Amino acid sequence: MGPGRGDQLVVAGMSPNSLTSSNSVFDRIHRGTSFIVFIDGLIVMYLFWAISSMISSSASTAILGFVAVANFVIWSSYRNRTKWAYWPAATLILIAGLFFGINAIDSLFIVITGNMGGLLFLFLTGWATFGSFRRFLYHFNPMYKIGYFNSDSNSMDFQLEHGEMLAACPKCMAVLAIRPSMLSSSDKCPHCQASLIDPELAAKYGAVEEE
């Protein structure tokens, strides 16, 4: 990876040609995250409605309406990159991620007890948990913060430098710009700190080179 580029985000699955389009990479990531905030807001609405229904069925409708309005305001403000909505929107994603995680653990216990019918639900909730927490962690990325709070998002455009190519981290699947000829076994993913090269593979080809 080029110097000073470790914290830059690239949308997974994006083709190299699309990186040079007029829309900035941050705008693409932010649009996707805004959609996640909207969906997770619906899940949070359901959670509040379910909990309030157990406490007081008469108050559940009013609570549902209040949470619906609050979620819509947060989502709309986050989509428009209003400063105050940054962490409330991230909190919605976190709450939904915890909900998915609890359901994934419950599904895991069902599968362990021998009911293999829970495998599909385990996969879906596990994937949703992973995706939600990954989107939540975006909000700690300094480049994402700059893009959100800086109205000039064109400064976040991502350009491949000479000799670079796109590759996904084998652990967290973050897409990185790398220079294959400069990779070594000591190189780490800037997002999850996992090795970018499998140690066994590095040892195998390192031994070949020594011979």
GROMACS .gro file of C-alpha atoms in nm:
model
  211
    1MET     CA    1   0.000   0.000   0.000
    2GLY     CA    2   0.118   0.351  -0.068
    3PRO     CA    3   0.226   0.568   0.226
    4GLY     CA    4  -0.056   0.750   0.403
    5ARG     CA    5  -0.328   0.551   0.227
    6GLY     CA    6  -0.395   0.282   0.490
    7ASP     CA    7  -0.708   0.448   0.630
    8GLN     CA    8  -0.880   0.506   0.296
    9LEU     CA    9  -1.205   0.318   0.241
   10VAL     CA   10  -1.299   0.152  -0.084
   11VAL     CA   11  -1.639   0.007  -0.158
   12ALA     CA   12  -1.625  -0.373  -0.173
   13GLY     CA   13  -1.702  -0.503  -0.520
   14MET     CA   14  -1.630  -0.172  -0.691
   15SER     CA   15  -1.460  -0.208  -1.027
   16PRO     CA   16  -1.144  -0.003  -1.089
   17ASN     CA   17  -1.318   0.200  -1.361
   18SER     CA   18  -1.589   0.313  -1.122
   19LEU     CA   19  -1.329   0.462  -0.892
   20THR     CA   20  -1.267   0.740  -1.141
   21SER     CA   21  -1.635   0.830  -1.187
   22SER     CA   22  -1.776   1.169  -1.093
   23ASN     CA   23  -1.933   1.038  -0.770
   24SER     CA   24  -1.689   1.026  -0.479
   25VAL     CA   25  -1.619   0.701  -0.300
   26PHE     CA   26  -1.739   0.853   0.026
   27ASP     CA   27  -2.075   0.941  -0.130
   28ARG     CA   28  -2.118   0.579  -0.239
   29ILE     CA   29  -2.032   0.445   0.106
   30HIS     CA   30  -2.249   0.704   0.277
   31ARG     CA   31  -2.550   0.625   0.059
   32GLY     CA   32  -2.518   0.257   0.143
   33THR     CA   33  -2.477   0.331   0.514
   34SER     CA   34  -2.777   0.565   0.506
   35PHE     CA   35  -2.988   0.282   0.364
   36ILE     CA   36  -2.866   0.055   0.646
   37VAL     CA   37  -2.965   0.324   0.900
   38PHE     CA   38  -3.316   0.332   0.749
   39ILE     CA   39  -3.358  -0.048   0.765
   40ASP     CA   40  -3.206  -0.074   1.112
   41GLY     CA   41  -3.438   0.207   1.226
   42LEU     CA   42  -3.733  -0.016   1.134
   43ILE     CA   43  -3.583  -0.295   1.342
   44VAL     CA   44  -3.538  -0.059   1.639
   45MET     CA   45  -3.902   0.048   1.599
   46TYR     CA   46  -4.008  -0.315   1.620
   47LEU     CA   47  -3.796  -0.371   1.932
   48PHE     CA   48  -3.944  -0.071   2.113
   49TRP     CA   49  -4.295  -0.174   2.010
   50ALA     CA   50  -4.242  -0.534   2.129
   51ILE     CA   51  -4.097  -0.426   2.463
   52SER     CA   52  -4.362  -0.159   2.525
   53SER     CA   53  -4.641  -0.405   2.434
   54MET     CA   54  -4.527  -0.637   2.712
   55ILE     CA   55  -4.533  -0.349   2.960
   56SER     CA   56  -4.846  -0.162   2.847
   57SER     CA   57  -5.042  -0.241   2.533
   58SER     CA   58  -5.222   0.095   2.552
   59ALA     CA   59  -4.896   0.290   2.549
   60SER     CA   60  -4.728   0.080   2.279
   61THR     CA   61  -4.892   0.269   1.992
   62ALA     CA   62  -4.781   0.608   2.125
   63ILE     CA   63  -4.427   0.480   2.185
   64LEU     CA   64  -4.418   0.331   1.835
   65GLY     CA   65  -4.522   0.664   1.685
   66PHE     CA   66  -4.261   0.856   1.884
   67VAL     CA   67  -3.981   0.615   1.790
   68ALA     CA   68  -4.091   0.619   1.425
   69VAL     CA   69  -4.069   0.999   1.411
   70ALA     CA   70  -3.733   1.002   1.594
   71ASN     CA   71  -3.587   0.738   1.360
   72PHE     CA   72  -3.709   0.922   1.051
   73VAL     CA   73  -3.553   1.248   1.170
   74ILE     CA   74  -3.223   1.073   1.249
   75TRP     CA   75  -3.217   0.894   0.912
   76SER     CA   76  -3.309   1.204   0.713
   77SER     CA   77  -3.053   1.417   0.896
   78TYR     CA   78  -2.783   1.152   0.859
   79ARG     CA   79  -2.854   1.119   0.488
   80ASN     CA   80  -2.810   1.497   0.457
   81ARG     CA   81  -2.491   1.475   0.666
   82THR     CA   82  -2.618   1.685   0.956
   83LYS     CA   83  -2.350   1.687   1.225
   84TRP     CA   84  -2.567   1.596   1.525
   85ALA     CA   85  -2.707   1.283   1.351
   86TYR     CA   86  -2.367   1.111   1.312
   87TRP     CA   87  -2.359   0.913   1.637
   88PRO     CA   88  -2.738   0.866   1.679
   89ALA     CA   89  -2.742   0.697   1.337
   90ALA     CA   90  -2.442   0.484   1.433
   91THR     CA   91  -2.626   0.389   1.754
   92LEU     CA   92  -2.925   0.266   1.552
   93ILE     CA   93  -2.690   0.040   1.356
   94LEU     CA   94  -2.533  -0.085   1.680
   95ILE     CA   95  -2.870  -0.164   1.842
   96ALA     CA   96  -2.979  -0.356   1.532
   97GLY     CA   97  -2.645  -0.538   1.529
   98LEU     CA   98  -2.693  -0.645   1.891
   99PHE     CA   99  -3.044  -0.766   1.804
  100PHE     CA  100  -2.908  -0.972   1.514
  101GLY     CA  101  -2.627  -1.102   1.735
  102ILE     CA  102  -2.867  -1.222   2.007
  103ASN     CA  103  -3.077  -1.399   1.744
  104ALA     CA  104  -2.763  -1.553   1.593
  105ILE     CA  105  -2.659  -1.692   1.934
  106ASP     CA  106  -3.010  -1.826   1.987
  107SER     CA  107  -3.002  -1.991   1.645
  108LEU     CA  108  -2.661  -2.140   1.726
  109PHE     CA  109  -2.801  -2.307   2.039
  110ILE     CA  110  -3.091  -2.443   1.832
  111VAL     CA  111  -2.848  -2.594   1.582
  112ILE     CA  112  -2.630  -2.737   1.861
  113THR     CA  113  -2.932  -2.914   2.010
  114GLY     CA  114  -2.977  -3.097   1.682
  115ASN     CA  115  -3.236  -2.886   1.499
  116MET     CA  116  -3.057  -2.827   1.170
  117GLY     CA  117  -3.352  -2.623   1.045
  118GLY     CA  118  -3.198  -2.326   1.227
  119LEU     CA  119  -2.890  -2.325   1.004
  120LEU     CA  120  -3.040  -2.086   0.750
  121PHE     CA  121  -3.154  -1.843   1.018
  122LEU     CA  122  -2.812  -1.871   1.184
  123PHE     CA  123  -2.643  -1.780   0.856
  124LEU     CA  124  -2.877  -1.485   0.791
  125THR     CA  125  -2.856  -1.338   1.141
  126GLY     CA  126  -2.482  -1.402   1.160
  127TRP     CA  127  -2.426  -1.223   0.830
  128ALA     CA  128  -2.651  -0.936   0.939
  129THR     CA  129  -2.459  -0.910   1.268
  130PHE     CA  130  -2.126  -0.896   1.085
  131GLY     CA  131  -2.255  -0.636   0.839
  132SER     CA  132  -2.410  -0.416   1.107
  133PHE     CA  133  -2.102  -0.409   1.328
  134ARG     CA  134  -1.882  -0.342   1.027
  135ARG     CA  135  -2.100  -0.043   0.929
  136PHE     CA  136  -2.094   0.076   1.289
  137LEU     CA  137  -1.714   0.062   1.296
  138TYR     CA  138  -1.702   0.279   0.983
  139HIS     CA  139  -1.793   0.570   1.210
  140PHE     CA  140  -1.461   0.537   1.393
  141ASN     CA  141  -1.264   0.554   1.068
  142PRO     CA  142  -1.096   0.897   1.048
  143MET     CA  143  -1.142   0.919   0.671
  144TYR     CA  144  -1.514   0.846   0.702
  145LYS     CA  145  -1.546   1.118   0.967
  146ILE     CA  146  -1.367   1.366   0.744
  147GLY     CA  147  -1.594   1.279   0.453
  148TYR     CA  148  -1.909   1.314   0.663
  149PHE     CA  149  -1.821   1.641   0.834
  150ASN     CA  150  -1.649   1.793   0.532
  151SER     CA  151  -1.898   1.930   0.279
  152ASP     CA  152  -1.640   1.901   0.002
  153SER     CA  153  -1.658   1.521  -0.036
  154ASN     CA  154  -1.480   1.540  -0.372
  155SER     CA  155  -1.157   1.554  -0.170
  156MET     CA  156  -1.233   1.193  -0.070
  157ASP     CA  157  -1.213   1.059  -0.426
  158PHE     CA  158  -0.997   0.750  -0.447
  159GLN     CA  159  -0.748   0.709  -0.730
  160LEU     CA  160  -0.528   0.405  -0.788
  161GLU     CA  161  -0.164   0.497  -0.811
  162HIS     CA  162   0.083   0.345  -1.056
  163GLY     CA  163   0.146  -0.021  -0.976
  164GLU     CA  164  -0.152  -0.053  -0.740
  165MET     CA  165  -0.442  -0.296  -0.760
  166LEU     CA  166  -0.750  -0.366  -0.546
  167ALA     CA  167  -0.750  -0.664  -0.309
  168ALA     CA  168  -0.973  -0.771  -0.019
  169CYS     CA  169  -0.844  -0.841   0.331
  170PRO     CA  170  -0.884  -1.219   0.386
  171LYS     CA  171  -1.032  -1.160   0.734
  172CYS     CA  172  -1.256  -0.849   0.735
  173MET     CA  173  -1.299  -0.825   0.354
  174ALA     CA  174  -1.207  -0.453   0.352
  175VAL     CA  175  -1.097  -0.362   0.000
  176LEU     CA  176  -0.747  -0.214  -0.009
  177ALA     CA  177  -0.518  -0.063  -0.268
  178ILE     CA  178  -0.197  -0.266  -0.265
  179ARG     CA  179   0.128  -0.297  -0.458
  180PRO     CA  180   0.172  -0.676  -0.499
  181SER     CA  181   0.546  -0.650  -0.555
  182MET     CA  182   0.591  -0.475  -0.219
  183LEU     CA  183   0.376  -0.703  -0.002
  184SER     CA  184   0.546  -0.899   0.275
  185SER     CA  185   0.435  -1.133   0.553
  186SER     CA  186   0.460  -0.843   0.801
  187ASP     CA  187   0.197  -0.630   0.621
  188LYS     CA  188  -0.126  -0.590   0.821
  189CYS     CA  189  -0.478  -0.479   0.729
  190PRO     CA  190  -0.522  -0.121   0.858
  191HIS     CA  191  -0.880  -0.202   0.965
  192CYS     CA  192  -0.857  -0.536   1.151
  193GLN     CA  193  -0.475  -0.574   1.183
  194ALA     CA  194  -0.486  -0.923   1.029
  195SER     CA  195  -0.199  -1.041   0.808
  196LEU     CA  196  -0.261  -0.969   0.441
  197ILE     CA  197  -0.055  -1.272   0.341
  198ASP     CA  198  -0.123  -1.617   0.486
  199PRO     CA  199   0.176  -1.711   0.709
  200GLU     CA  200   0.193  -2.064   0.567
  201LEU     CA  201   0.191  -1.928   0.213
  202ALA     CA  202   0.460  -1.675   0.300
  203ALA     CA  203   0.673  -1.947   0.462
  204LYS     CA  204   0.630  -2.178   0.162
  205TYR     CA  205   0.736  -1.926  -0.099
  206GLY     CA  206   0.996  -1.777   0.132
  207ALA     CA  207   1.159  -2.120   0.152
  208VAL     CA  208   1.147  -2.154  -0.225
  209GLU     CA  209   1.318  -1.820  -0.269
  210GLU     CA  210   1.590  -1.914  -0.021
  211GLU     CA  211   1.664  -2.231  -0.219
   0.00000   0.00000   0.00000
